[in-house]
PDB file of C-alpha atoms in Angstrom:
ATOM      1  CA  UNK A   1    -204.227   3.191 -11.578  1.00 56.00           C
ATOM      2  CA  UNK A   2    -205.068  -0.533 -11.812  1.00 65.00           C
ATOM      3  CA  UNK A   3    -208.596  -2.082 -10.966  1.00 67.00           C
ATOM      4  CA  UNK A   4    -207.446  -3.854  -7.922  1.00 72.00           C
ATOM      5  CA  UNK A   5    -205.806   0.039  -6.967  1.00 75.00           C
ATOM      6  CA  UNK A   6    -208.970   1.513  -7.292  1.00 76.00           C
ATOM      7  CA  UNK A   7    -210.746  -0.745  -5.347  1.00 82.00           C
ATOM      8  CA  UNK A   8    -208.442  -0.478  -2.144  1.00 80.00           C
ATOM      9  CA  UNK A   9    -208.194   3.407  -2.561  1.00 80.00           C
ATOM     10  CA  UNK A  10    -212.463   2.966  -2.449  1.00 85.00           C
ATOM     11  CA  UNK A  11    -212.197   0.228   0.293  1.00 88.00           C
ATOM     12  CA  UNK A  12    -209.681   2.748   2.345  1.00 85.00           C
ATOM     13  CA  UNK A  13    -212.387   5.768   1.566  1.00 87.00           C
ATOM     14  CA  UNK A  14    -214.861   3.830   3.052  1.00 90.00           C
ATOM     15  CA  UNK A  15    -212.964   2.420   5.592  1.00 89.00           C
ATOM     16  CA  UNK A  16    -212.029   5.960   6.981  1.00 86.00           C
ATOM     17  CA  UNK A  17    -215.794   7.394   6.613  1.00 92.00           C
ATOM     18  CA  UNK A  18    -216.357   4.439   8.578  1.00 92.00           C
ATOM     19  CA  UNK A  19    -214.013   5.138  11.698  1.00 89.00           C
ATOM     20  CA  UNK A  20    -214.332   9.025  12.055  1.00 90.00           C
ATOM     21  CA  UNK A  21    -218.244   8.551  11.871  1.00 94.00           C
ATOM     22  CA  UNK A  22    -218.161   6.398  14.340  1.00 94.00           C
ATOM     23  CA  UNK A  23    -215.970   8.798  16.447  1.00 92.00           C
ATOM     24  CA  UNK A  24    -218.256  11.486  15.599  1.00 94.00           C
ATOM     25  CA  UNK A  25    -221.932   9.647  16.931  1.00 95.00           C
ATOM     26  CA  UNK A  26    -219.661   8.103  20.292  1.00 94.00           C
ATOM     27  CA  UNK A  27    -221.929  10.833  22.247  1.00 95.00           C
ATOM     28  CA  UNK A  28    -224.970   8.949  21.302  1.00 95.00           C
ATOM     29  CA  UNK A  29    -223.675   6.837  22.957  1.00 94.00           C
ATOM     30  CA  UNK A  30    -222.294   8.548  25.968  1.00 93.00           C
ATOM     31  CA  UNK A  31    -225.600   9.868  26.317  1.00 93.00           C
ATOM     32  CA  UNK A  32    -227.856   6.801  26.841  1.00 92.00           C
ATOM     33  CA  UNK A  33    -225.237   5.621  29.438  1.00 90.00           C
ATOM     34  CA  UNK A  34    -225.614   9.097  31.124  1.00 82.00           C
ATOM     35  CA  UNK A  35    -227.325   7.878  34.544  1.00 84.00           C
ATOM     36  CA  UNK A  36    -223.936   6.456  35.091  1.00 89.00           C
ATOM     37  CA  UNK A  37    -221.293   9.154  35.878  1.00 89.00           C
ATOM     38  CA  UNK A  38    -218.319   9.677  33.835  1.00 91.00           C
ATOM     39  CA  UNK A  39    -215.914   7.887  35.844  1.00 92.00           C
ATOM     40  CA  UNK A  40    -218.796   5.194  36.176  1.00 92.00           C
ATOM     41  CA  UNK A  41    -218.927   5.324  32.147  1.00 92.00           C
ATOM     42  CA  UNK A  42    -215.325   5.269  31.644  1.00 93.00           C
ATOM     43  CA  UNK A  43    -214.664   2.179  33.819  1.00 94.00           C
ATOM     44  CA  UNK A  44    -216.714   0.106  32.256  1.00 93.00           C
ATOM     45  CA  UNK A  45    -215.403   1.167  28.505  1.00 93.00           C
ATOM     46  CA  UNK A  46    -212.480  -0.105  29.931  1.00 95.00           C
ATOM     47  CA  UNK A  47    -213.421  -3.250  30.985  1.00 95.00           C
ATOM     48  CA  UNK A  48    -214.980  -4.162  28.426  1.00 95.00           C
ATOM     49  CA  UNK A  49    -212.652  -3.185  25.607  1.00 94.00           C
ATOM     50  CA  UNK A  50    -209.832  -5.620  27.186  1.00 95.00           C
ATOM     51  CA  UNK A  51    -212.475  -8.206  26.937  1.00 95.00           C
ATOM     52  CA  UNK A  52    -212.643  -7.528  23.518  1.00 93.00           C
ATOM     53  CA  UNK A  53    -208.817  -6.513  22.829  1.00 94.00           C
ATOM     54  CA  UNK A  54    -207.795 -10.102  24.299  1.00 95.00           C
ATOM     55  CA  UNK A  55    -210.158 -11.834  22.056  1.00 94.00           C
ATOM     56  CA  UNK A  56    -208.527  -9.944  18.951  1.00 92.00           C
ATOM     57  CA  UNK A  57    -205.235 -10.689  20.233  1.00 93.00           C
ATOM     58  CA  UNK A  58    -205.797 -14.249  20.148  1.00 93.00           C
ATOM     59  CA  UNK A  59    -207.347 -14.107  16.767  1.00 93.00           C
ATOM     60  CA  UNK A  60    -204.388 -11.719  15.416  1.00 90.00           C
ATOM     61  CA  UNK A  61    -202.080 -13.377  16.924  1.00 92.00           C
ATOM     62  CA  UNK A  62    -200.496 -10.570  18.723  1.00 91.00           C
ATOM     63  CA  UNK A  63    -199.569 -11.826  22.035  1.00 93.00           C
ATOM     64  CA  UNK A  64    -195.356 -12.632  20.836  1.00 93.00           C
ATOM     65  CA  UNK A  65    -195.839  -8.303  20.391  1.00 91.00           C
ATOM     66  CA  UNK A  66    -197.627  -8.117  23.838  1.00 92.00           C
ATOM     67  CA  UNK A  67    -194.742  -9.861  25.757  1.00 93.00           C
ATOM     68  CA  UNK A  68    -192.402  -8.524  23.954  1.00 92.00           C
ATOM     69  CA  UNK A  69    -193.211  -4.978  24.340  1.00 90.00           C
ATOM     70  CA  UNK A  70    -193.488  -5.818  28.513  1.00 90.00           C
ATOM     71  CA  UNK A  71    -189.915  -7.008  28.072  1.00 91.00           C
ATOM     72  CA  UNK A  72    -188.141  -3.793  27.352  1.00 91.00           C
ATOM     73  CA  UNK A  73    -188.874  -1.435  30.432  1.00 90.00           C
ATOM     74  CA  UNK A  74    -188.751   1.992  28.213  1.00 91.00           C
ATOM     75  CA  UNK A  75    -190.858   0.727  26.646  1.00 91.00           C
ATOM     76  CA  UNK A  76    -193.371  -0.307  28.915  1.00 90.00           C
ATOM     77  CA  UNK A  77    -192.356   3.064  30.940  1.00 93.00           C
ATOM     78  CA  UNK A  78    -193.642   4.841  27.940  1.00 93.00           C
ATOM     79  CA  UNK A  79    -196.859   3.075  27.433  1.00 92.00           C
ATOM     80  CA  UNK A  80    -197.199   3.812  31.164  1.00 94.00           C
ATOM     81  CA  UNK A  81    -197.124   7.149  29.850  1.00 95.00           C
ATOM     82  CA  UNK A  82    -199.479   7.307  27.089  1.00 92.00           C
ATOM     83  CA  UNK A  83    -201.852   4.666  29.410  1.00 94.00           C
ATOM     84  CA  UNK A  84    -201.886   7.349  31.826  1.00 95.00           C
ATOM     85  CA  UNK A  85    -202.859  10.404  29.221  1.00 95.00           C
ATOM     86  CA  UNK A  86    -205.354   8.484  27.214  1.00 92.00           C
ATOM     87  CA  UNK A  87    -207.240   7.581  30.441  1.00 93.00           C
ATOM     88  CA  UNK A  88    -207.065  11.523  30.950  1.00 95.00           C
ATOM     89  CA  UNK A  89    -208.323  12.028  27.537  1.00 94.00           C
ATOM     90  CA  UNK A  90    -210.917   9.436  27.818  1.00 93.00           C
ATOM     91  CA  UNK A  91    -212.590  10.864  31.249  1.00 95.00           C
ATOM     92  CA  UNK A  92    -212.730  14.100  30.200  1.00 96.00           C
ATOM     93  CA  UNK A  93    -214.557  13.800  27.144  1.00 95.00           C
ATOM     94  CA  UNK A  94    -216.927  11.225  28.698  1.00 95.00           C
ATOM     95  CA  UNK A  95    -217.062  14.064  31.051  1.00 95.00           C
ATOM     96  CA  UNK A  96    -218.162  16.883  28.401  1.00 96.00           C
ATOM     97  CA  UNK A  97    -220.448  14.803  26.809  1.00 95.00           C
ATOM     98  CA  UNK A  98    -221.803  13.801  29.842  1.00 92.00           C
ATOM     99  CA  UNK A  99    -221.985  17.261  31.410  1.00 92.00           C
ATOM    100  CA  UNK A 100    -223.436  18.748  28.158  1.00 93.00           C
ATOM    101  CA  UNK A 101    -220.468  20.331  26.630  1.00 94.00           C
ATOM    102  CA  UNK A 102    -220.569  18.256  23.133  1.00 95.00           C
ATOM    103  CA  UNK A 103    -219.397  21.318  21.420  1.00 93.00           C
ATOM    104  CA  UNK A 104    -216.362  21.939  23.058  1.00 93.00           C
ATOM    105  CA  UNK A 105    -215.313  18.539  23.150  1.00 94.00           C
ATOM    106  CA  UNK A 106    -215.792  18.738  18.933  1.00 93.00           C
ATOM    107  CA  UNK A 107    -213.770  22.142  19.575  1.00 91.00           C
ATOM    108  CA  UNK A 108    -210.968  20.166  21.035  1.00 91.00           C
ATOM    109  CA  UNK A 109    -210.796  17.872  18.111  1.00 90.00           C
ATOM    110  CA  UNK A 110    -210.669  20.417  15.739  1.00 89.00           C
ATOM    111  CA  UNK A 111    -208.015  22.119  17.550  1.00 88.00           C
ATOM    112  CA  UNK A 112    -205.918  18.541  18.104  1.00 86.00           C
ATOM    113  CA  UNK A 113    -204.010  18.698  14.467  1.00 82.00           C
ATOM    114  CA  UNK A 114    -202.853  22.392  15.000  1.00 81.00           C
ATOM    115  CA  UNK A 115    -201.420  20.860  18.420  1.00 86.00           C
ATOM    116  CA  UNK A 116    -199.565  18.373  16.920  1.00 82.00           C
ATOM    117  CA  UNK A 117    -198.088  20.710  14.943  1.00 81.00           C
ATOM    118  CA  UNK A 118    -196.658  22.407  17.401  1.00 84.00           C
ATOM    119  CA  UNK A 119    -195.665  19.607  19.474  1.00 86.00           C
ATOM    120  CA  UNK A 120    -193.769  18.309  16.256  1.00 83.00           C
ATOM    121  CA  UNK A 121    -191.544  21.555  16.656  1.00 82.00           C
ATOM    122  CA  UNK A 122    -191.057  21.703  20.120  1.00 84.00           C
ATOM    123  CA  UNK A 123    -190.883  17.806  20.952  1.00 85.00           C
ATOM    124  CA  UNK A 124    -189.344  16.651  17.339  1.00 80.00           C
ATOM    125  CA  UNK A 125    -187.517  19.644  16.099  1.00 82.00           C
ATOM    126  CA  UNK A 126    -189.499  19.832  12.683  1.00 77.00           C
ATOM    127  CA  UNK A 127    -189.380  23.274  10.940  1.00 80.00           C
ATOM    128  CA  UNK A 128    -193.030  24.970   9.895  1.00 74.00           C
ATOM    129  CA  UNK A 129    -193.342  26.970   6.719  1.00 79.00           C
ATOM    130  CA  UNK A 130    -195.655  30.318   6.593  1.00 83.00           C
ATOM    131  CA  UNK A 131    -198.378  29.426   6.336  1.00 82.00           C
ATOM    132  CA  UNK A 132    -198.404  26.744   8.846  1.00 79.00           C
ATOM    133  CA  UNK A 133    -197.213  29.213  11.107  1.00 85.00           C
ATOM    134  CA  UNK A 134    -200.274  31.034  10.210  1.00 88.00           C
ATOM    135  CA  UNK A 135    -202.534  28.378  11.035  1.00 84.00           C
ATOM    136  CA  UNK A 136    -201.560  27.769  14.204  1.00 84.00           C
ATOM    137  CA  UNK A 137    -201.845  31.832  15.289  1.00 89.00           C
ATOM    138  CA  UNK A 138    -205.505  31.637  14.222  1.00 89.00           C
ATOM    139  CA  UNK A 139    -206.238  28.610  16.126  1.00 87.00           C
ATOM    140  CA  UNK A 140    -204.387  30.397  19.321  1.00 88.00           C
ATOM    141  CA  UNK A 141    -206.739  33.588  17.937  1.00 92.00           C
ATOM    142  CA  UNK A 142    -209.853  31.181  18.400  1.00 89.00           C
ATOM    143  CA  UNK A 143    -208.820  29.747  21.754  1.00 89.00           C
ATOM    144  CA  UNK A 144    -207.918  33.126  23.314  1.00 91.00           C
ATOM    145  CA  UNK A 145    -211.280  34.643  21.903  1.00 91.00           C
ATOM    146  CA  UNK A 146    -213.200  31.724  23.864  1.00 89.00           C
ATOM    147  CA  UNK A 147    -210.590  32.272  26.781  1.00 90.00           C
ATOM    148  CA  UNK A 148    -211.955  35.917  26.810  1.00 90.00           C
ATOM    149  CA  UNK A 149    -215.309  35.227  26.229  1.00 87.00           C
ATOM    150  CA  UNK A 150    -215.485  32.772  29.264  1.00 83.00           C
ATOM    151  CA  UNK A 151    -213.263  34.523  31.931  1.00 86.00           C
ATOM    152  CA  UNK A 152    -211.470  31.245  32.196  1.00 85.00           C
ATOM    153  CA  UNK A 153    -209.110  29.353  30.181  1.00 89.00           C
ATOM    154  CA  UNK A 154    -211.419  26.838  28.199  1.00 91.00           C
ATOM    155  CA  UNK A 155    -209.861  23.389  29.834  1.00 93.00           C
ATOM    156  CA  UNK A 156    -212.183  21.215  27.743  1.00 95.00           C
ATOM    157  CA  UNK A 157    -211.170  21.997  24.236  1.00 93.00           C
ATOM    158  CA  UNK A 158    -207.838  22.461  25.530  1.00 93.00           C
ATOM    159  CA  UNK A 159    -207.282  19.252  27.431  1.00 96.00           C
ATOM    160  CA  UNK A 160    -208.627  17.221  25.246  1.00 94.00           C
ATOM    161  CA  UNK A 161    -206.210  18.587  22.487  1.00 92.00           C
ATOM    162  CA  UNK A 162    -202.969  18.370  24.399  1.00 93.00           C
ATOM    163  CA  UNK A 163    -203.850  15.040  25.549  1.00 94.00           C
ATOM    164  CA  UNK A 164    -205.134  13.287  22.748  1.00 89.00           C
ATOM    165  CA  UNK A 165    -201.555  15.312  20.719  1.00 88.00           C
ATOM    166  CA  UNK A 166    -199.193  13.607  23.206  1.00 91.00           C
ATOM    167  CA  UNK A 167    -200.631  10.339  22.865  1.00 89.00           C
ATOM    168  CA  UNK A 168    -200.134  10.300  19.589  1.00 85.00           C
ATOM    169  CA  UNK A 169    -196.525  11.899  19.856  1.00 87.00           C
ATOM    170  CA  UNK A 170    -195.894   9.035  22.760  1.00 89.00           C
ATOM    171  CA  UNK A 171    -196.770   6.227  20.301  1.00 85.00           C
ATOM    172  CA  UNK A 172    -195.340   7.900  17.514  1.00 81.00           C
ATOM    173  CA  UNK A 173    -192.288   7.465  19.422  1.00 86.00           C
ATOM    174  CA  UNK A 174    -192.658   4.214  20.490  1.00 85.00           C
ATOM    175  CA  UNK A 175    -194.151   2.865  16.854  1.00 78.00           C
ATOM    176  CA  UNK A 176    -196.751   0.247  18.274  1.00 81.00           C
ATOM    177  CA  UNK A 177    -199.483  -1.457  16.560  1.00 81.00           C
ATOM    178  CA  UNK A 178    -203.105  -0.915  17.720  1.00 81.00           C
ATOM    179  CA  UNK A 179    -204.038  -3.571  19.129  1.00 87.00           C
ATOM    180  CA  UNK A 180    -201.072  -4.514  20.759  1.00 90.00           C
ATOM    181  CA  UNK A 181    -200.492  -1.088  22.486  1.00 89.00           C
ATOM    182  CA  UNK A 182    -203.890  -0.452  23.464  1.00 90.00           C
ATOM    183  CA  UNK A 183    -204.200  -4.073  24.766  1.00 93.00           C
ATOM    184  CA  UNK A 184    -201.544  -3.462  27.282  1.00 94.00           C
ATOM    185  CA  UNK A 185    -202.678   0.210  27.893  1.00 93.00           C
ATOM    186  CA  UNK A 186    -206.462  -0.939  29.026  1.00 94.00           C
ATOM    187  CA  UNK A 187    -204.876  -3.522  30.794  1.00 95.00           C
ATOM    188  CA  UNK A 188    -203.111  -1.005  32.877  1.00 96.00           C
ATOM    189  CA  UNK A 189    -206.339   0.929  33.582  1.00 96.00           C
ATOM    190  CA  UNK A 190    -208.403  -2.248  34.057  1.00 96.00           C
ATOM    191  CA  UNK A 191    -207.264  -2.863  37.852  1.00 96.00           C
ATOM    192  CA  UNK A 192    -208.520   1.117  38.905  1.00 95.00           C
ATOM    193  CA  UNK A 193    -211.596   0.055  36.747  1.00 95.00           C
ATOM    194  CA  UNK A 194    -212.342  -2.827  38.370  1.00 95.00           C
ATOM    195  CA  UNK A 195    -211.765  -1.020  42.044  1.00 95.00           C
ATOM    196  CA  UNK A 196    -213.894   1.579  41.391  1.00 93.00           C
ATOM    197  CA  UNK A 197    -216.757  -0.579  40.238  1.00 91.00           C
ATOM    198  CA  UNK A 198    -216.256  -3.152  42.517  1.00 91.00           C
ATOM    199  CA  UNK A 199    -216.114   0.220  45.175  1.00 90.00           C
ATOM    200  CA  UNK A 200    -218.053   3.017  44.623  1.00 81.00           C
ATOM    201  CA  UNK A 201    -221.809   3.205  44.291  1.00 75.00           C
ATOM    202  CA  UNK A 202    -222.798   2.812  40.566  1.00 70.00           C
ATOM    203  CA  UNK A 203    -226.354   4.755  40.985  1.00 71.00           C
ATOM    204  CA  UNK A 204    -228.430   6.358  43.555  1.00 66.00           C
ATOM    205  CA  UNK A 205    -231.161   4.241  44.953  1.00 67.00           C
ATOM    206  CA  UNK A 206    -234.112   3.887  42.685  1.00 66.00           C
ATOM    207  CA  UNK A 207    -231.925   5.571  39.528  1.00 73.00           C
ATOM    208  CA  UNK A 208    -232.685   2.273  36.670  1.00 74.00           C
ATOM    209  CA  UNK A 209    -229.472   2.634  34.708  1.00 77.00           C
ATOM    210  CA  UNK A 210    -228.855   1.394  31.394  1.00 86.00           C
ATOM    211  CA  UNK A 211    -228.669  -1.998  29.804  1.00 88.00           C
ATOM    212  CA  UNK A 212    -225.569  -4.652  30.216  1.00 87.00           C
ATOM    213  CA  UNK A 213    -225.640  -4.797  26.776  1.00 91.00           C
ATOM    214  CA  UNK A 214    -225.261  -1.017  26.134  1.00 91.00           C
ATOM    215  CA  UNK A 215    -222.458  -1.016  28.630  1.00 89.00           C
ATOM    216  CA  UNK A 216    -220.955  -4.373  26.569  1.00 91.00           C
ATOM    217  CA  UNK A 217    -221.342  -2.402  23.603  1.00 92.00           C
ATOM    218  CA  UNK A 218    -218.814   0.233  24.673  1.00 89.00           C
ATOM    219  CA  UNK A 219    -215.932  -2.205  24.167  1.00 89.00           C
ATOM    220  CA  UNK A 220    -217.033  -2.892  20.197  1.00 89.00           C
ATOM    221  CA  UNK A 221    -217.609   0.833  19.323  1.00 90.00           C
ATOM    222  CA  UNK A 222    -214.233   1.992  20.999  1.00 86.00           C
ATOM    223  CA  UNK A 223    -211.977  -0.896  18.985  1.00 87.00           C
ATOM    224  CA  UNK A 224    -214.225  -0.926  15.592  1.00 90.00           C
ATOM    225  CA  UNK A 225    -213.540   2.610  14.517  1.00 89.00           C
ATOM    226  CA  UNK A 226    -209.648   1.957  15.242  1.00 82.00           C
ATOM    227  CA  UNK A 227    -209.447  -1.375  13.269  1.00 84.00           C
ATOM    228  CA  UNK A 228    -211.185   0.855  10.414  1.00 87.00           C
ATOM    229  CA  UNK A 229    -208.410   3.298  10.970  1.00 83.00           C
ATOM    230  CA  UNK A 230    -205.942   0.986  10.256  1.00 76.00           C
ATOM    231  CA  UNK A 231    -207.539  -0.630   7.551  1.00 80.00           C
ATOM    232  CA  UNK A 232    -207.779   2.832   5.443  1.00 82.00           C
ATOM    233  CA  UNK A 233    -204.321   3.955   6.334  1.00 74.00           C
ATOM    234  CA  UNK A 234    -202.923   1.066   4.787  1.00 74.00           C
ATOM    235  CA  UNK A 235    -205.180   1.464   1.694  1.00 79.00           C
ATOM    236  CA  UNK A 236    -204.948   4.859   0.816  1.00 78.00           C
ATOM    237  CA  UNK A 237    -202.605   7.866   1.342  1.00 71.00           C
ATOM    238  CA  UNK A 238    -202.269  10.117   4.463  1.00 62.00           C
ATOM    239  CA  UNK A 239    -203.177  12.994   2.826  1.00 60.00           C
ATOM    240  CA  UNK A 240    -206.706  11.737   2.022  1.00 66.00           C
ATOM    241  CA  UNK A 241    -206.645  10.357   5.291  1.00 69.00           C
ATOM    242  CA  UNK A 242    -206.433  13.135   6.966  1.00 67.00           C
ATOM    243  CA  UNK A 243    -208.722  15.388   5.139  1.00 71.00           C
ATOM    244  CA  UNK A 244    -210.954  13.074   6.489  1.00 81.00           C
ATOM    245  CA  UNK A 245    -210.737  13.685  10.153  1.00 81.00           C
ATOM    246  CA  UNK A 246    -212.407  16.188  10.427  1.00 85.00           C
ATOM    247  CA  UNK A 247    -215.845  14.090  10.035  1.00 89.00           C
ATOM    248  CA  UNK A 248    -215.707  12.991  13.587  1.00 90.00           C
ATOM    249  CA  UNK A 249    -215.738  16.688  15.334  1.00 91.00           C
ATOM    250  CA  UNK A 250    -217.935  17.979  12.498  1.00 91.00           C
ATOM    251  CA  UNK A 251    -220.882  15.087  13.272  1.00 94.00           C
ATOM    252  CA  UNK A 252    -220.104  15.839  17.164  1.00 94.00           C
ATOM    253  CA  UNK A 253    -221.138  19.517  16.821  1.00 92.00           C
ATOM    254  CA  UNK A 254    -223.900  18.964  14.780  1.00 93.00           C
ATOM    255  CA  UNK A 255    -225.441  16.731  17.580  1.00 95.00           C
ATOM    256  CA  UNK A 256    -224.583  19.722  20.156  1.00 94.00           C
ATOM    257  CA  UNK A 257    -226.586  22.300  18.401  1.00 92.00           C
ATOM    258  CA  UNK A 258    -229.299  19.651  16.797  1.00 94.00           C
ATOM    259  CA  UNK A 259    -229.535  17.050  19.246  1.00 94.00           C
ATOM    260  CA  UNK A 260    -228.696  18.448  22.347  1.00 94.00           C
ATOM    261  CA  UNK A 261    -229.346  21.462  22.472  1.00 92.00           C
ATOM    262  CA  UNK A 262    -226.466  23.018  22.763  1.00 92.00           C
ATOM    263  CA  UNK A 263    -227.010  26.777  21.847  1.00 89.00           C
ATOM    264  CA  UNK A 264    -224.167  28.134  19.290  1.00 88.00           C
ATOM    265  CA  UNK A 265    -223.670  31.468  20.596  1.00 88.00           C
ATOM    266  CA  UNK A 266    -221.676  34.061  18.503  1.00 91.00           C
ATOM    267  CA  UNK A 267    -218.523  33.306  20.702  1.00 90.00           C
ATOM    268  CA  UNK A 268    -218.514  30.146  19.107  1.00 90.00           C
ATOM    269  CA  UNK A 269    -218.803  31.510  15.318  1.00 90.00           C
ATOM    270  CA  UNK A 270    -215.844  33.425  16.020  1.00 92.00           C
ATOM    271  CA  UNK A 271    -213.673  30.584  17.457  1.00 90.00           C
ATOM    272  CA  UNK A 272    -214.834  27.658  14.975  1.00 89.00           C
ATOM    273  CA  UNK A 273    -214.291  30.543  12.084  1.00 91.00           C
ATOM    274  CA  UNK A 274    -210.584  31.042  13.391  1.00 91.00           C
ATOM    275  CA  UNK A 275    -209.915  27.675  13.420  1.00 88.00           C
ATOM    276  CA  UNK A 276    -211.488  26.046  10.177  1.00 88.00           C
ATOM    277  CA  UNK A 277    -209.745  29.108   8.389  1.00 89.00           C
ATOM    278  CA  UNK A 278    -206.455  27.819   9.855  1.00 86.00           C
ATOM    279  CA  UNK A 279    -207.047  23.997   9.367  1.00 82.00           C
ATOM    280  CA  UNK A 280    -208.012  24.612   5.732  1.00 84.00           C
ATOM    281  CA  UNK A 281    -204.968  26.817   5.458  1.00 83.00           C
ATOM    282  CA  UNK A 282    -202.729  23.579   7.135  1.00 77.00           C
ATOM    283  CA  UNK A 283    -204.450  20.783   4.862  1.00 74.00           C
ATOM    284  CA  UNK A 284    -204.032  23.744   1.636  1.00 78.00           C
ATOM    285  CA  UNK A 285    -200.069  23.751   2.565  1.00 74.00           C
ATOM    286  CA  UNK A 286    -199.636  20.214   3.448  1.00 66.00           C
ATOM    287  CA  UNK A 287    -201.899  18.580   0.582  1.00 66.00           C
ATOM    288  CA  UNK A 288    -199.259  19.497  -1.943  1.00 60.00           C
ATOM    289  CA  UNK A 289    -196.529  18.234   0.338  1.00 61.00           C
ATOM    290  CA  UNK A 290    -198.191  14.897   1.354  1.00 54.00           C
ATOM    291  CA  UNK A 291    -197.785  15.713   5.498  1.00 47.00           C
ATOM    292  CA  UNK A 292    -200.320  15.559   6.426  1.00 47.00           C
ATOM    293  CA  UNK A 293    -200.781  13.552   9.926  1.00 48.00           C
ATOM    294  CA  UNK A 294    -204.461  11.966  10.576  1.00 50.00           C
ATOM    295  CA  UNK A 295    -204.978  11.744  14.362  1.00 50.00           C
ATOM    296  CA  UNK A 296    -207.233   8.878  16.178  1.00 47.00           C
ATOM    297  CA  UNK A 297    -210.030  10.370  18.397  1.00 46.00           C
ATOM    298  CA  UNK A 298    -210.815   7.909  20.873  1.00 49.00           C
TER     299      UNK A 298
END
């Protein structure tokens, strides 16, 4: 490997510790916005990550790939679509954080690359070896343990996994840039955004809630880490990419049980145990292969 090689594989490597620790501390976040509620939260993110989307777009020059994405309705039907389930995704893990359930919102990111998986057979077709096979059992074996456990079936985790999995199978599909396809997919949101702030009450009377420039900070830290993301996937190879997203739901339980408080009951042992064995048996099988897929928290 060259000099110049070696410095874009290190650039990547820092690049993608970069974007999934910033993933991983977006409850910190959450958190100091908290007197707002999560659809109060959410709106604003929205708001003010167009603001910062259109400014990029100028910069990047991305608005010929803006108009003509618009242009071809299945296309623009599909980033309906994905607009619709990333919003989904979005509010519900402002909602977890916000309702202190950190740790199974990290749950649901761990779980989110066994879901692909499977979506890749039953969407795409693709075939699974053994011990893929494997991995996803014990990751159904953690989820049903949990399931059990709570008398209910554990939405959090669970929606945030199948959401985030066909948002990344919808724009797999469609093969978008970024900034382009997240431009147009806050843009779609920003009109309910805007209604509901312009709408509903933002705090009780007397509540102080936090800072315009915590709000306006929202917009950097959701585009930042996904910049990053592209940066390092262009610098260094998926495989070491994707060992690597698992920093994000690993910092995000760690501020559950640290932070928040969260307490990490033996339930939890058991499901986290039955998935990390069956993630570290995926990235074991895959590494060799080169297939592994990162996936983009948001």
């Amino acid at each position: 490997m060259s000099a110049t090689s070696r410095q874009a594989t290190r650039l990547g490597i820092a690049m993608g510790l970069g974007a999934y620790t910033l993933w991983g501390l977006l409850p910190l976040l959450i958190r100091l916005q908290r007197p707002l509620t999560a659809a109060g939260i959410l709106a604003h993110r929205i708001v003010w990550s167009l603001l910062v989307l259109i400014a990029l777009a100028f910069v990047l020059k991305r608005w010929p790939a803006v108009r003509a994405a618009l242009a071809r309705p299945r296309l623009a039907l599909a980033l309906c679509a994905s607009t619709l389930v990333v919003g989904g995704n979005w509010l519900l893990y402002v909602h977890a954080v916000n309702s202190g359930q950190v740790m199974e919102a990290s749950l649901g990111y761990y779980i989110n690359p066994l879901v692909n998986v499977l979506l890749g057979v039953v969407v795409l077709r693709e075939r699974l070896g053994r011990p893929e096979i494997v991995a996803v059992l014990l990751a159904a074996a953690g989820v049903t343990a949990l399931a059990v456990h709570q008398g209910a079936i554990p939405y959090i985790p669970l929606g945030l996994a199948f959401s985030f999995g066909l948002y990344g199978l919808i724009r797999k599909l469609i093969g978008m840039g970024p900034v382009e396809g997240l431009l147009i997919e806050t843009g779609l949101m920003a009109p309910v955004a805007l209604l509901w702030l312009a709408t509903q009450p933002i705090l009780p009377p007397g509540v102080a809630g936090p800072p315009l420039w915590l709000l306006m900070l929202a917009g950097a830290v959701t585009i930042a880490p996904l910049l990053l993301f592209a940066g390092a996937a262009n610098r260094i190879r998926y495989s070491e990419l994707g060992l690597l997203q698992y920093i994000g739901p690993t910092i995000q339980m760690l501020l559950a049980v640290f932070l928040f408080g969260e307490r990490l009951l033996p339930i939890h042992l058991i499901t986290f145990g039955l998935i990390w064995s069956g993630l570290a048996l995926y990235v074991a099988a895959t590494w060799h292969r080169g297939r592994v897929t990162p996936t983009m928290p948001e």
